[in-house]
Amino acid sequence: MSETMKSFQALVPDDSVRSRIEILGTSATVWHHVDAAEDRRREAVGLGAIVEASQLDTLLSLPVGMPVPLAALTASERRRVARLPAGATVRTQADVVRAAVTPVRVDLVLVHARSWRTGLERVGRFAPFTARVMCLPANFADRDLARTHARRFGVGLAFGSAIDLDVPPAPFRPGRITSARWRFKERVYARLRA
């Protein structure tokens, strides 16, 4: 195994699985890890991916696993909780408990393109969500220009179908979970389960 291949494998944890999916308007190879406990829980309660942004916002307003008295919520908040899909929460007459958590961790996304401009545009769609690599053809002529732009935007760069990493991606530093980040993970989960 070459040094570049080793460095590419070092970008993802050992438990990461590679899948090719259509997401955010492009075909991408995604390294991910499905949360087995959450996947089993969702299967048991008949809950699939939650992709409605307002539902994810509502879920994020509730702590995981802790009862919240319905009386402590405003009328608007109670209506939003009532519209959550079955299995996202556990409700009693008096309380609601958030059960749903993000079902998948996304470690890296790789997008193939014929030009560095197209590659950067496509892989840029994933900037808020994960580390990114674009792969250009092995015979790509202006490698120096591609390297310059990849480094500028923190995008990893590879040439050819075998993933020999030429430029490593900038480390992805996830902040707090937002509904947009959670929604991306739910969309990945939906594609994986399709």
mmCIF file of C-alpha atoms in Angstrom, residues 23-24 50-51 53 56-57 60 101-106 125-131 171-189:
data_model
loop_
_atom_site.group_PDB
_atom_site.id
_atom_site.type_symbol
_atom_site.label_atom_id
_atom_site.label_comp_id
_atom_site.label_asym_id
_atom_site.label_seq_id
_atom_site.Cartn_x
_atom_site.Cartn_y
_atom_site.Cartn_z
ATOM 1 C CA ILE A 23 -27.149 13.468 -2.370
ATOM 2 C CA LEU A 24 -27.278 17.267 -2.583
ATOM 3 C CA ILE A 50 -36.698 12.705 9.625
ATOM 4 C CA VAL A 51 -36.019 15.278 6.916
ATOM 5 C CA ALA A 53 -36.441 21.003 9.066
ATOM 6 C CA LEU A 56 -35.653 18.696 13.561
ATOM 7 C CA ASP A 57 -35.753 22.186 15.079
ATOM 8 C CA LEU A 60 -33.329 20.003 19.008
ATOM 9 C CA VAL A 101 -30.817 11.219 17.794
ATOM 10 C CA THR A 102 -28.765 11.545 14.628
ATOM 11 C CA PRO A 103 -28.753 8.099 13.012
ATOM 12 C CA VAL A 104 -25.468 8.336 11.138
ATOM 13 C CA ARG A 105 -22.022 9.887 11.423
ATOM 14 C CA VAL A 106 -20.552 11.132 8.142
ATOM 15 C CA ARG A 125 -22.092 21.630 -1.131
ATOM 16 C CA PHE A 126 -20.802 19.453 1.708
ATOM 17 C CA ALA A 127 -18.656 22.132 3.420
ATOM 18 C CA PRO A 128 -20.975 22.635 6.421
ATOM 19 C CA PHE A 129 -21.261 18.896 7.049
ATOM 20 C CA THR A 130 -18.024 16.936 6.692
ATOM 21 C CA ALA A 131 -14.470 16.714 5.354
ATOM 22 C CA PRO A 171 -9.846 18.792 9.192
ATOM 23 C CA PHE A 172 -13.582 19.164 9.634
ATOM 24 C CA ARG A 173 -14.431 20.749 12.944
ATOM 25 C CA PRO A 174 -18.109 20.219 13.641
ATOM 26 C CA GLY A 175 -19.678 22.752 15.926
ATOM 27 C CA ARG A 176 -22.888 22.187 17.775
ATOM 28 C CA ILE A 177 -25.500 20.128 15.991
ATOM 29 C CA THR A 178 -27.879 22.324 14.009
ATOM 30 C CA SER A 179 -31.045 21.315 12.215
ATOM 31 C CA ALA A 180 -29.199 21.713 8.880
ATOM 32 C CA ARG A 181 -26.407 19.344 9.974
ATOM 33 C CA TRP A 182 -28.899 16.889 11.418
ATOM 34 C CA ARG A 183 -30.993 17.075 8.251
ATOM 35 C CA PHE A 184 -27.943 16.234 6.118
ATOM 36 C CA LYS A 185 -27.325 13.137 8.244
ATOM 37 C CA GLU A 186 -30.989 12.162 7.945
ATOM 38 C CA ARG A 187 -30.774 12.507 4.162
ATOM 39 C CA VAL A 188 -27.706 10.259 4.105
ATOM 40 C CA TYR A 189 -29.556 7.793 6.322
#
